[in-house]
PDB file of C-alpha atoms in Angstrom:
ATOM      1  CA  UNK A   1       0.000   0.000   0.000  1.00 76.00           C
ATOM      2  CA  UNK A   2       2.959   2.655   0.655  1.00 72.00           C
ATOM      3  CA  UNK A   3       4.440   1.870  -2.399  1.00 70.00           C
ATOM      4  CA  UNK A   4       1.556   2.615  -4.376  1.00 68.00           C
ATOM      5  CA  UNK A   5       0.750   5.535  -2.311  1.00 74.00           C
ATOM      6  CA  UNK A   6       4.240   6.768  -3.364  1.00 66.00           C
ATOM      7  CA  UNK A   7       3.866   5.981  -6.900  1.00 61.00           C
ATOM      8  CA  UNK A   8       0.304   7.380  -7.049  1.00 64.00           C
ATOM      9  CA  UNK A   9       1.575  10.869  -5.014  1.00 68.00           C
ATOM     10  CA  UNK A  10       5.011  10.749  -7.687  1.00 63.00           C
ATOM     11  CA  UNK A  11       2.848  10.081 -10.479  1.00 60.00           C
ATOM     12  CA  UNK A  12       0.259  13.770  -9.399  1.00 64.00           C
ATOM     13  CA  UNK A  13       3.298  15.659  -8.870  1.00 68.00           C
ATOM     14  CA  UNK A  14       4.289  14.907 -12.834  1.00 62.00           C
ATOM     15  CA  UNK A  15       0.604  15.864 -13.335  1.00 63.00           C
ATOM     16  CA  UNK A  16       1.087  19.197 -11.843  1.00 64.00           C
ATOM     17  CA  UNK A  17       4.226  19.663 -13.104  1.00 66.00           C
ATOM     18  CA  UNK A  18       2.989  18.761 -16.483  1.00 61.00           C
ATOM     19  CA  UNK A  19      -0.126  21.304 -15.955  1.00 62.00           C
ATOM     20  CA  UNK A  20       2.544  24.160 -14.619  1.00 66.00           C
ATOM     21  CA  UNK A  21       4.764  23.573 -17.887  1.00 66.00           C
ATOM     22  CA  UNK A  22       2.037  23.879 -20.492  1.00 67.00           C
ATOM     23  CA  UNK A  23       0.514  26.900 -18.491  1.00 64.00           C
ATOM     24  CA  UNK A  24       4.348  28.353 -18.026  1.00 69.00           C
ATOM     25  CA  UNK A  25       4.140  28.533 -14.917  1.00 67.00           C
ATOM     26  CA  UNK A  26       7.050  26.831 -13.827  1.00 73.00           C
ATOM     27  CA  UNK A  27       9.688  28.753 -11.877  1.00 77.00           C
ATOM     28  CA  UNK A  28      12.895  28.466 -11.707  1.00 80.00           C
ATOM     29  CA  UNK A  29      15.587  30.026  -9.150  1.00 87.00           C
ATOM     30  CA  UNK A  30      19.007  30.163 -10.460  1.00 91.00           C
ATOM     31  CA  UNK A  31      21.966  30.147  -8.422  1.00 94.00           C
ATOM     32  CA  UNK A  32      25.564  28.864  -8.956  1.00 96.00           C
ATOM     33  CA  UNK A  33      25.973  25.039  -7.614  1.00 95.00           C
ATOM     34  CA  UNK A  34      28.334  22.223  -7.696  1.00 96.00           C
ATOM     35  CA  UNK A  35      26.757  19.626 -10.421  1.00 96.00           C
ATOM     36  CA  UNK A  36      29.358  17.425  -9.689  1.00 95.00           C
ATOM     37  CA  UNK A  37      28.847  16.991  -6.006  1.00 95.00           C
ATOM     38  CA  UNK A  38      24.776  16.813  -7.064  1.00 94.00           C
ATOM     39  CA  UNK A  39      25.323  13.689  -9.282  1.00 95.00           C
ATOM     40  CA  UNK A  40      27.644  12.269  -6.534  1.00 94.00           C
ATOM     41  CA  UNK A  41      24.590  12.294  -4.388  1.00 94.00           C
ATOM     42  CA  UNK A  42      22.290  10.777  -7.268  1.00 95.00           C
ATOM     43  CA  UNK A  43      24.512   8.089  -7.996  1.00 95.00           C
ATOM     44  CA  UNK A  44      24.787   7.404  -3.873  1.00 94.00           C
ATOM     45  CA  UNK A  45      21.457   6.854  -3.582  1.00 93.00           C
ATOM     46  CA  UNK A  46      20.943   3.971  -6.668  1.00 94.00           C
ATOM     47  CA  UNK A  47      23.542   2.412  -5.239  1.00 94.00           C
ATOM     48  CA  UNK A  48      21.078  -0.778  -3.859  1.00 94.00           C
ATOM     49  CA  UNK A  49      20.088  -0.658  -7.485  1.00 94.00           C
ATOM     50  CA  UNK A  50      23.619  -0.500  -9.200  1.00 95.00           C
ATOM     51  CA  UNK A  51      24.553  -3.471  -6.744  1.00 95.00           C
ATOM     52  CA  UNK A  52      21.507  -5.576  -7.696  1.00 95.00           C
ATOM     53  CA  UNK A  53      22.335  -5.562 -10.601  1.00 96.00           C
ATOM     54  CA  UNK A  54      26.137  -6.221 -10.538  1.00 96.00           C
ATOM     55  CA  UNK A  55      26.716  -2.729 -13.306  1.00 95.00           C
ATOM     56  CA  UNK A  56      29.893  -1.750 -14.187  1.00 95.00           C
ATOM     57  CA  UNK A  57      29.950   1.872 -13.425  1.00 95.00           C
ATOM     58  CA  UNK A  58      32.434   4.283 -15.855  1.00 95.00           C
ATOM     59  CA  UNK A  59      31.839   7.442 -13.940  1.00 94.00           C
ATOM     60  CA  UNK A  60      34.344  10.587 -14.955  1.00 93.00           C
ATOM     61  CA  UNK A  61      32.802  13.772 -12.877  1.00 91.00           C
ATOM     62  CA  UNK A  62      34.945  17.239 -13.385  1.00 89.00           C
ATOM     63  CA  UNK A  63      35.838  18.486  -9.923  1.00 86.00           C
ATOM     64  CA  UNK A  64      33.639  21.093  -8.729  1.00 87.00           C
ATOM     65  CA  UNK A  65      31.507  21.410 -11.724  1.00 93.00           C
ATOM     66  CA  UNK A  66      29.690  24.871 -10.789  1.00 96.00           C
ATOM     67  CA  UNK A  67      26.833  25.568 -12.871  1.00 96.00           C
ATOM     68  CA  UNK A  68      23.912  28.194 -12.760  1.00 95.00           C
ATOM     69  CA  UNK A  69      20.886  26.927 -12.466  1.00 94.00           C
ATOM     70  CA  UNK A  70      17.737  25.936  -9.703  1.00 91.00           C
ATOM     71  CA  UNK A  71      19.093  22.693  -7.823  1.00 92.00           C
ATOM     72  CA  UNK A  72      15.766  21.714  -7.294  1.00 88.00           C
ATOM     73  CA  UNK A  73      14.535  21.237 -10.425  1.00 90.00           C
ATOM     74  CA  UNK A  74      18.235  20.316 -12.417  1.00 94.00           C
ATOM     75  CA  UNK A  75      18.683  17.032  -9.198  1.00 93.00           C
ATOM     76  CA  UNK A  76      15.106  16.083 -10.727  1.00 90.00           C
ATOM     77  CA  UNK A  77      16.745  15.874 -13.932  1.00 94.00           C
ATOM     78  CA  UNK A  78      19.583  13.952 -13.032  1.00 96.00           C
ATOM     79  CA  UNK A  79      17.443  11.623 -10.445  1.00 93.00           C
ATOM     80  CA  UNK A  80      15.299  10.997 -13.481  1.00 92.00           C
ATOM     81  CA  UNK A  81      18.172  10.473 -16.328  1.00 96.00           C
ATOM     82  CA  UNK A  82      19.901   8.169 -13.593  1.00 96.00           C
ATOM     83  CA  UNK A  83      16.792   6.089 -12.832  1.00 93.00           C
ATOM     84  CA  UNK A  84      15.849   5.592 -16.607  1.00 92.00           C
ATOM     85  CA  UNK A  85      19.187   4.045 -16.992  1.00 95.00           C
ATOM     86  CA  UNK A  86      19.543   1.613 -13.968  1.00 95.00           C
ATOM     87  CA  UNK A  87      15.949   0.273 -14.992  1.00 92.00           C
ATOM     88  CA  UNK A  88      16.943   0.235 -18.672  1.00 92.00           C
ATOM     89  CA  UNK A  89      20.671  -1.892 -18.180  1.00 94.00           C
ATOM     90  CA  UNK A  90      20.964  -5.040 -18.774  1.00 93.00           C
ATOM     91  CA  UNK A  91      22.262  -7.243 -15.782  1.00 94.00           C
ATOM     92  CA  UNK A  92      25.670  -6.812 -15.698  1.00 95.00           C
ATOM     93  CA  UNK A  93      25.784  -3.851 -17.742  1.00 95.00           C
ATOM     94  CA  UNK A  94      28.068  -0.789 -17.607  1.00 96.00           C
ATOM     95  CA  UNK A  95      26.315   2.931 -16.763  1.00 96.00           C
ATOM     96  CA  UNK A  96      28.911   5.519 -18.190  1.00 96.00           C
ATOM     97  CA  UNK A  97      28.470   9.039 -16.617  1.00 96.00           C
ATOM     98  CA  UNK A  98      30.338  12.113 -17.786  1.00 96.00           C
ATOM     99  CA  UNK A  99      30.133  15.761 -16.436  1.00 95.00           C
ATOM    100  CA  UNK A 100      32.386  18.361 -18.167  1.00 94.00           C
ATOM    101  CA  UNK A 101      32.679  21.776 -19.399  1.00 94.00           C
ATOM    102  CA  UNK A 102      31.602  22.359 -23.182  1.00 93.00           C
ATOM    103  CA  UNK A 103      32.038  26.164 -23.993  1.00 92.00           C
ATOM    104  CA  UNK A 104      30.189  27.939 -21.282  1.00 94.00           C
ATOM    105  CA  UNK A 105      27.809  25.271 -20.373  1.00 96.00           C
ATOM    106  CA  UNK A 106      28.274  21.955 -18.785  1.00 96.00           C
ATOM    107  CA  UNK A 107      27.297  18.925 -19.956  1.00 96.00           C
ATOM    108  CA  UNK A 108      26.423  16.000 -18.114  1.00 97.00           C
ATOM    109  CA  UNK A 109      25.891  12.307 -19.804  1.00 97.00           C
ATOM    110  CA  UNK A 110      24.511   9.119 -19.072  1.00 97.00           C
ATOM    111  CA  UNK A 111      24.863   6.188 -21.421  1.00 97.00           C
ATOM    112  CA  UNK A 112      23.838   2.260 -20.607  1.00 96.00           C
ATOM    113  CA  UNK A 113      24.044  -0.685 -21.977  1.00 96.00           C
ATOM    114  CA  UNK A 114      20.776  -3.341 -23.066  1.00 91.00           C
ATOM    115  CA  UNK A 115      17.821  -2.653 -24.683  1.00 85.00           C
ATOM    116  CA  UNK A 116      17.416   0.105 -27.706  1.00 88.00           C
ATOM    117  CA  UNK A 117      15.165   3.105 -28.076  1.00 90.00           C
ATOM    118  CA  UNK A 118      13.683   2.054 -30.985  1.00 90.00           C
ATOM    119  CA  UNK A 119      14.704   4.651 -34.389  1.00 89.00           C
ATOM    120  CA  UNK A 120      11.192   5.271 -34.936  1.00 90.00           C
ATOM    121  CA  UNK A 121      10.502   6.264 -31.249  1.00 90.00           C
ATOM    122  CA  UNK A 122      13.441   8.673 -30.592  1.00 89.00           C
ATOM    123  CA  UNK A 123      12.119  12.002 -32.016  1.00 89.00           C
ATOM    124  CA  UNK A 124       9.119  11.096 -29.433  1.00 88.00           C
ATOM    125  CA  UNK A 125      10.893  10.372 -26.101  1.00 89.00           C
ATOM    126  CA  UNK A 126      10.417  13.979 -24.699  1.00 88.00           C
ATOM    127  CA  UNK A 127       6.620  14.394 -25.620  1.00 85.00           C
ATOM    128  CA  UNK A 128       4.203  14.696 -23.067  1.00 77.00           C
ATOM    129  CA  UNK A 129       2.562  11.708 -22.429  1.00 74.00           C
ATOM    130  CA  UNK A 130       4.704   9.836 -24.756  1.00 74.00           C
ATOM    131  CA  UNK A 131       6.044   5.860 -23.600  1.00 74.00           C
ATOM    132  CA  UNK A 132       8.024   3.893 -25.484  1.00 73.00           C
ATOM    133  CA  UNK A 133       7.013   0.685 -26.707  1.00 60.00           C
ATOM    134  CA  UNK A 134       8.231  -2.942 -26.809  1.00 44.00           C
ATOM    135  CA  UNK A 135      11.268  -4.102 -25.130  1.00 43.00           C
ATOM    136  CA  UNK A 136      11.773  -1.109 -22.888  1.00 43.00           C
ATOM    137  CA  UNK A 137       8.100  -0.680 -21.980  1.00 46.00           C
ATOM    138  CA  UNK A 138       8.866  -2.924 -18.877  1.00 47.00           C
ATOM    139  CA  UNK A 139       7.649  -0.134 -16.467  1.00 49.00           C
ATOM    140  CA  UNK A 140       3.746   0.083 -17.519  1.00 48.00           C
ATOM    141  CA  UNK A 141       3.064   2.337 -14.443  1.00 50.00           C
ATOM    142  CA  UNK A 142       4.763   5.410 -15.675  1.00 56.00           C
ATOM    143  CA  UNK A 143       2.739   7.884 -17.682  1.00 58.00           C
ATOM    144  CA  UNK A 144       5.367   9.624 -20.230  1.00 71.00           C
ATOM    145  CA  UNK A 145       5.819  12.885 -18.558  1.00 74.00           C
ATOM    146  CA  UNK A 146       9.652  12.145 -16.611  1.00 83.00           C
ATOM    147  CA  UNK A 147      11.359  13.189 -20.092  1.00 91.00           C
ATOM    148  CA  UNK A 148       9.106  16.033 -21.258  1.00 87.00           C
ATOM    149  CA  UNK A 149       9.387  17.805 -17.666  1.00 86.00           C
ATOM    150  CA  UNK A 150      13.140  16.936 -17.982  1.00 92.00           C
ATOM    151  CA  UNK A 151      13.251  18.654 -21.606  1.00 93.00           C
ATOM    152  CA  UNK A 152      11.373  21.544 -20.453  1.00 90.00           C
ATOM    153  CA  UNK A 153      13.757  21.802 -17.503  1.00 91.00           C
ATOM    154  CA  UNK A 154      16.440  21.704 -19.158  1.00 95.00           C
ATOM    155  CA  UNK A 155      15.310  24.323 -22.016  1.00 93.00           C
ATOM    156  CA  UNK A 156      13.826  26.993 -19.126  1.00 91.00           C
ATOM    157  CA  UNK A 157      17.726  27.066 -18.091  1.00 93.00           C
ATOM    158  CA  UNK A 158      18.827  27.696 -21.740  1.00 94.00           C
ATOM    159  CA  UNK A 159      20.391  24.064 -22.029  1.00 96.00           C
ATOM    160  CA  UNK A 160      19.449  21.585 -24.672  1.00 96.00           C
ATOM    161  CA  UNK A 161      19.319  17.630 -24.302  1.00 97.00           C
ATOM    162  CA  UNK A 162      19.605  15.084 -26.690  1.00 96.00           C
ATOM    163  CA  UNK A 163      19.096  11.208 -27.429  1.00 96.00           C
ATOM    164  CA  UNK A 164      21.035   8.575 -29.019  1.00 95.00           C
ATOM    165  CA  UNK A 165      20.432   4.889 -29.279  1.00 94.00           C
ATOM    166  CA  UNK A 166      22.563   2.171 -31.272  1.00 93.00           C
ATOM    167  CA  UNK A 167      24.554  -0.478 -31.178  1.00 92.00           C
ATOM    168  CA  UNK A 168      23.365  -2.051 -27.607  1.00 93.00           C
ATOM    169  CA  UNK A 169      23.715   1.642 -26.279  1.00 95.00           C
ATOM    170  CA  UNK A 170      21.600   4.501 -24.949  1.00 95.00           C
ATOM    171  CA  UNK A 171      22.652   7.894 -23.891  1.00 97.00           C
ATOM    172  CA  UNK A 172      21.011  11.009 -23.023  1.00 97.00           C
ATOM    173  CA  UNK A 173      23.048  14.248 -22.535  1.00 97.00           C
ATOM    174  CA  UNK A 174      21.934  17.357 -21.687  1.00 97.00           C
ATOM    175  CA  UNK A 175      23.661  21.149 -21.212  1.00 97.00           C
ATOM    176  CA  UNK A 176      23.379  23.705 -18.360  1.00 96.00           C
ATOM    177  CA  UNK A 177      24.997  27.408 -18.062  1.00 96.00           C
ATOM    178  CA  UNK A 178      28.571  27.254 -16.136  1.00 96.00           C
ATOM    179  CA  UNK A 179      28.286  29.424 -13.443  1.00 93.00           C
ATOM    180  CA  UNK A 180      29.672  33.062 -13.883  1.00 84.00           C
ATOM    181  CA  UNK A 181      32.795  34.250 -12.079  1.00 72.00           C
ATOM    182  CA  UNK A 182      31.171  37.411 -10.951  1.00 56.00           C
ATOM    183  CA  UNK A 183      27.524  36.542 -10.996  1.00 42.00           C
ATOM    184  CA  UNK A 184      25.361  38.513  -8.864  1.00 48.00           C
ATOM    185  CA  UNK A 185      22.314  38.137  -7.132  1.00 47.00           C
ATOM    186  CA  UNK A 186      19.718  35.514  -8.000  1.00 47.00           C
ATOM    187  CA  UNK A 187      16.681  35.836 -10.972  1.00 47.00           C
ATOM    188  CA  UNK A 188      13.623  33.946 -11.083  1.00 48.00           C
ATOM    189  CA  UNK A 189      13.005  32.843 -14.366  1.00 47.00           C
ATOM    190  CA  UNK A 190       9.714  31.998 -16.179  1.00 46.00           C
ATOM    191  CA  UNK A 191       8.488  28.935 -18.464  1.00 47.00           C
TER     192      UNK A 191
END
């Protein structure tokens, strides 16, 4: 019963999310913070998972990684992009993670090993409401809004994110500001 209770309640907050999004009404609080210490903390906390599962973990984090941005919303992002993967793997696996500077953004990746995003489905996987089908359709309780709020996320900070799947592989990668050296004060921004 509390796991459905906690499904049902994460499955609303998408909702709401979802509703806040499409009315752009989600705000974001930017603020310069360590991305590398944030995925540290993701990654700590699939670690049951990762062991289940005996993965092989690549994981190459830049030191102190400090990006502008709302925590809040970019640790959804990773917490999703990291949980999509660890269900995804196949047994045994490898998860390779990467967080670097590109230009003045960061980017941050997360590749696994397994099953494919079918060709066909990839220019869908961040539409609302939108699941994939077939062999990574495992997960029939979700109801396709973890990528599009993680798209819209991602674009409200001025970042962009991106699919690829082939050859056994699927990564996701997405781009968020660097923090400025002399940035001052904090802006709400608008979606």
């Amino acid at each position: 019963i509390s796991e459905e209770v906690d499904r049902l309640s994460r499955l609303v907050m998408r909702m709401l999310d979802a509703a806040k999004i499409q009315a752009g009404e989600l705000i974001i609080t930017p603020a310069p913070f360590d991305l590398t210490e944030m995925a540290a903390r993701v990654l700590i906390s699939f670690e049951k998972q990762i062991n289940d599962k005996k993965l092989e973990m690549d994981v190459d984090l830049q030191d102190s990684l400090i990006v502008n941005g709302d925590s809040d919303h970019i640790y959804r992002v990773v917490y999703n992009l990291v949980d999509n993967a660890v269900k995804f793997v196949n047994e045994g696996g490898t998860l390779t993670i990467r967080a670097e500077v590109e230009g003045t953004m960061s980017l941050f990746s997360i590749r696994n090993t397994g099953s494919e995003i079918p060709a066909e489905d990839l220019p869908h996987v961040f539409d609302r409401f939108y699941k994939v089908g077939r062999s990574r359709s495992r997960d029939r309780a979700r109801a396709g809004l973890g990528l599009y709020i993680v798209k819209s996320i991602v674009n409200l900070h001025g970042g962009d994110i991106s699919v690829r799947s082939a050859n056994g592989e699927t990564e996701f990668a997405f781009t968020v500001p660097l923090a400025q050296k002399s940035s001052g004060g904090k802006e709400d921004r608008q979606l």
